[in-house]
Amino acid sequence: MKIAFLGNVANNFYIIAKYLRKCSDIDAHLFLGKIFDTQYLPENVDPELKDNYPEWIHYYKSLSNTSILKFWDRSHFKALSEYDAVVLSGPYVAYAPYLKNNTIFFTTGGDLTLLPFPKKFSFLNKTLFKKLRTFVRGYFQRKGIKKVDQIWTQPFSPFQLALKNLKVHPNKIKDAYFPLIVDTETYKLDPEAHKSSDSNIRMIVDNFNFVLFH
């Protein structure tokens, strides 16, 4: 089975694809689009990948959430059509109506709770151009969410509330979801944190014995 992942939020899809390839016979491929934050680049996790991506990582700098408006160029959709399924996150959920294969929406946060509701969150954009842009993005995001074949999401609010407000058919929503993977070799107890002078760290270590990241 060949699966494409598009929308590498904080490198979650890179980690999933990497270990699917390592621990199964699934031919997982990662598609990278226009990057605005280095935490979305695989080399942020594995530095040896810088300028040295393997054949299963495809980096298209021209690929962005506005690609759907470029009706004269459908090369990205053609490349994705070669896979049995496409797992989408972030603004790339908007691609779903233009893909003929199985599509899955892997929710990560704002792609479900914020992007589809530009009117509610218009105060976050200070200029008229940015406000208009979010309304266009919101339209395509809602269209994509309603078109996907499956939705993998957390079973609590605000995710469930957003799906209810979008009137998504319950049959699309799976009763299990894939938690974000955390590397316990990187994120582990640091005894020196209790001696930190950083006010944010002090607030945590002085008031809590147990911290849960989600």
Short mmCIF file of C-alpha atoms in Angstrom, two decimals:
data_model
loop_
_atom_site.label_atom_id
_atom_site.label_comp_id
_atom_site.label_asym_id
_atom_site.label_seq_id
_atom_site.Cartn_x
_atom_site.Cartn_y
_atom_site.Cartn_z
CA MET A 1 0.00 0.00 0.00
CA LYS A 2 1.21 3.49 -0.89
CA ILE A 3 0.19 6.36 1.39
CA ALA A 4 1.01 10.04 0.94
CA PHE A 5 1.16 12.47 3.86
CA LEU A 6 0.67 16.18 3.22
CA GLY A 7 0.64 18.87 5.91
CA ASN A 8 3.68 18.16 8.07
CA VAL A 9 2.56 20.08 11.18
CA ALA A 10 5.51 20.24 13.61
CA ASN A 11 6.99 17.24 11.77
CA ASN A 12 4.24 14.88 12.92
CA PHE A 13 3.83 13.35 9.46
CA TYR A 14 7.58 12.97 9.00
CA ILE A 15 7.78 10.90 12.19
CA ILE A 16 4.76 8.78 11.23
CA ALA A 17 5.98 8.14 7.68
CA LYS A 18 9.50 7.39 8.89
CA TYR A 19 8.34 4.68 11.29
CA LEU A 20 5.69 3.26 8.96
CA ARG A 21 8.50 2.63 6.49
CA LYS A 22 10.71 1.20 9.21
CA CYS A 23 8.16 -1.01 10.97
CA SER A 24 5.71 -2.06 8.24
CA ASP A 25 5.47 -2.81 4.54
CA ILE A 26 3.55 0.43 3.88
CA ASP A 27 5.21 2.61 1.26
CA ALA A 28 4.74 5.93 3.05
CA HIS A 29 5.75 9.18 1.35
CA LEU A 30 5.92 12.68 2.78
CA PHE A 31 5.01 15.70 0.68
CA LEU A 32 6.34 19.06 1.82
CA GLY A 33 5.00 22.36 0.60
CA LYS A 34 5.92 25.95 1.21
CA ILE A 35 7.54 26.15 4.65
CA PHE A 36 7.16 29.15 6.95
CA ASP A 37 8.60 27.59 10.09
CA THR A 38 11.72 25.43 10.44
CA GLN A 39 9.90 23.09 12.83
CA TYR A 40 8.02 21.80 9.77
CA LEU A 41 11.25 20.60 8.11
CA PRO A 42 12.43 17.00 8.67
CA GLU A 43 16.01 18.16 9.27
CA ASN A 44 14.75 19.87 12.42
CA VAL A 45 14.35 16.33 13.80
CA ASP A 46 17.15 14.58 11.90
CA PRO A 47 19.87 17.15 11.00
CA GLU A 48 21.57 14.73 8.59
CA LEU A 49 18.65 15.16 6.19
CA LYS A 50 19.50 18.77 5.34
CA ASP A 51 19.96 18.97 1.55
CA ASN A 52 19.85 15.18 1.53
CA TYR A 53 16.23 14.02 1.49
CA PRO A 54 15.56 10.34 0.72
CA GLU A 55 13.41 9.41 -2.28
CA TRP A 56 10.24 9.18 -0.17
CA ILE A 57 10.32 12.88 0.84
CA HIS A 58 9.06 15.20 -1.88
CA TYR A 59 9.65 18.93 -1.40
CA TYR A 60 7.70 21.29 -3.65
CA LYS A 61 8.31 24.90 -2.67
CA SER A 62 5.51 25.94 -5.03
CA LEU A 63 3.03 23.75 -3.13
CA SER A 64 0.86 25.83 -0.81
CA ASN A 65 -2.71 26.26 0.35
CA THR A 66 -3.22 28.66 -2.58
CA SER A 67 -2.29 26.00 -5.15
CA ILE A 68 -5.96 25.09 -5.52
CA LEU A 69 -6.52 28.50 -7.12
CA LYS A 70 -3.97 27.77 -9.85
CA PHE A 71 -6.38 25.96 -12.17
CA TRP A 72 -3.73 25.96 -14.93
CA ASP A 73 -1.38 23.80 -12.85
CA ARG A 74 -2.66 20.49 -11.47
CA SER A 75 0.71 18.73 -11.30
CA HIS A 76 0.58 18.41 -7.50
CA PHE A 77 -2.80 16.71 -7.61
CA LYS A 78 -1.52 14.36 -10.31
CA ALA A 79 1.47 13.38 -8.15
CA LEU A 80 -0.80 12.67 -5.16
CA SER A 81 -3.23 10.65 -7.28
CA GLU A 82 -0.65 7.87 -7.59
CA TYR A 83 -1.23 6.80 -3.96
CA ASP A 84 -3.87 4.51 -2.46
CA ALA A 85 -4.66 7.10 0.21
CA VAL A 86 -3.67 10.65 1.10
CA VAL A 87 -3.55 11.81 4.72
CA LEU A 88 -4.03 15.58 5.01
CA SER A 89 -3.43 18.12 7.78
CA GLY A 90 -3.26 21.88 8.13
CA PRO A 91 -4.53 23.99 5.22
CA TYR A 92 -3.92 21.12 2.78
CA VAL A 93 -7.27 19.57 3.76
CA ALA A 94 -8.58 21.94 1.08
CA TYR A 95 -7.06 19.55 -1.48
CA ALA A 96 -9.58 16.79 -0.70
CA PRO A 97 -12.25 17.76 -3.30
CA TYR A 98 -9.62 17.59 -6.06
CA LEU A 99 -8.29 14.13 -5.20
CA LYS A 100 -9.92 10.93 -6.50
CA ASN A 101 -8.22 8.52 -4.08
CA ASN A 102 -9.13 7.91 -0.43
CA THR A 103 -8.59 11.02 1.68
CA ILE A 104 -8.13 11.24 5.43
CA PHE A 105 -8.15 14.38 7.57
CA PHE A 106 -5.68 14.01 10.46
CA THR A 107 -6.63 16.93 12.70
CA THR A 108 -3.89 18.77 14.56
CA GLY A 109 -5.61 21.82 16.03
CA GLY A 110 -6.36 25.03 14.21
CA ASP A 111 -6.94 23.21 10.93
CA LEU A 112 -10.27 22.11 12.43
CA THR A 113 -10.96 24.57 15.25
CA LEU A 114 -9.83 27.86 13.67
CA LEU A 115 -9.31 27.87 9.87
CA PRO A 116 -12.89 26.85 8.98
CA PHE A 117 -14.32 29.72 11.08
CA PRO A 118 -12.79 32.95 9.69
CA LYS A 119 -15.68 35.12 10.89
CA LYS A 120 -15.29 34.00 14.49
CA PHE A 121 -11.54 34.60 14.47
CA SER A 122 -11.37 37.65 12.20
CA PHE A 123 -10.02 39.71 15.10
CA LEU A 124 -6.70 37.88 14.70
CA ASN A 125 -6.12 39.62 11.36
CA LYS A 126 -5.39 43.33 11.50
CA THR A 127 -5.56 44.26 7.81
CA LEU A 128 -8.41 44.01 5.31
CA PHE A 129 -6.29 41.91 2.95
CA LYS A 130 -5.54 39.35 5.67
CA LYS A 131 -9.19 39.21 6.68
CA LEU A 132 -10.28 38.57 3.10
CA ARG A 133 -7.59 35.93 2.67
CA THR A 134 -8.77 34.03 5.74
CA PHE A 135 -12.34 34.02 4.42
CA VAL A 136 -11.15 32.47 1.16
CA ARG A 137 -9.02 29.92 3.02
CA GLY A 138 -11.90 29.21 5.36
CA TYR A 139 -14.23 28.45 2.47
CA PHE A 140 -11.84 25.91 0.92
CA GLN A 141 -11.03 24.43 4.34
CA ARG A 142 -14.71 23.79 5.08
CA LYS A 143 -15.22 22.37 1.61
CA GLY A 144 -12.27 20.01 2.09
CA ILE A 145 -13.38 18.83 5.54
CA LYS A 146 -16.81 17.91 4.20
CA LYS A 147 -15.30 16.10 1.23
CA VAL A 148 -12.73 13.85 2.98
CA ASP A 149 -13.58 10.18 3.35
CA GLN A 150 -12.43 9.87 6.97
CA ILE A 151 -11.60 12.18 9.87
CA TRP A 152 -9.16 11.14 12.58
CA THR A 153 -9.60 13.49 15.51
CA GLN A 154 -9.44 13.75 19.28
CA PRO A 155 -12.66 12.66 21.04
CA PHE A 156 -13.17 15.85 23.04
CA SER A 157 -13.90 19.55 22.72
CA PRO A 158 -13.04 21.79 20.92
CA PHE A 159 -12.53 19.25 18.11
CA GLN A 160 -15.93 17.59 18.48
CA LEU A 161 -17.64 20.96 18.86
CA ALA A 162 -16.05 22.20 15.63
CA LEU A 163 -17.23 19.10 13.76
CA LYS A 164 -20.73 19.63 15.13
CA ASN A 165 -20.73 23.28 14.03
CA LEU A 166 -19.56 22.20 10.56
CA LYS A 167 -22.37 19.62 10.42
CA VAL A 168 -19.95 16.84 9.47
CA HIS A 169 -21.69 13.49 9.02
CA PRO A 170 -20.87 11.22 12.02
CA ASN A 171 -20.03 8.33 9.67
CA LYS A 172 -16.93 10.18 8.53
CA ILE A 173 -15.55 10.52 12.07
CA LYS A 174 -13.57 7.50 13.22
CA ASP A 175 -14.00 6.31 16.82
CA ALA A 176 -10.24 6.14 17.31
CA TYR A 177 -7.47 8.60 16.62
CA PHE A 178 -3.70 8.60 16.25
CA PRO A 179 -2.07 10.61 19.07
CA LEU A 180 0.87 12.83 18.20
CA ILE A 181 4.12 10.96 18.69
CA VAL A 182 6.51 12.25 21.36
CA ASP A 183 10.17 11.25 21.41
CA THR A 184 10.78 10.34 25.06
CA GLU A 185 14.53 10.52 24.53
CA THR A 186 14.19 14.20 23.66
CA TYR A 187 11.36 15.15 26.00
CA LYS A 188 12.32 13.77 29.39
CA LEU A 189 12.94 14.88 32.94
CA ASP A 190 15.63 17.51 33.31
CA PRO A 191 16.65 17.70 37.00
CA GLU A 192 18.40 21.02 36.32
CA ALA A 193 15.05 22.63 35.45
CA HIS A 194 14.34 23.06 39.15
CA LYS A 195 17.31 25.42 39.33
CA SER A 196 16.31 27.48 36.28
CA SER A 197 15.99 31.26 36.55
CA ASP A 198 13.51 31.38 33.64
CA SER A 199 10.22 32.77 35.03
CA ASN A 200 8.06 30.49 32.87
CA ILE A 201 9.93 27.38 33.97
CA ARG A 202 9.89 28.54 37.59
CA MET A 203 6.12 28.96 37.45
CA ILE A 204 5.78 25.33 36.38
CA VAL A 205 8.30 23.65 38.66
CA ASP A 206 7.29 25.66 41.74
CA ASN A 207 3.59 24.91 41.40
CA PHE A 208 3.25 21.50 39.78
CA ASN A 209 4.69 18.04 40.38
CA PHE A 210 3.33 16.57 37.16
CA VAL A 211 2.99 18.21 33.75
CA LEU A 212 0.98 16.69 30.91
CA PHE A 213 1.75 17.84 27.38
CA HIS A 214 -0.97 17.55 24.73
#
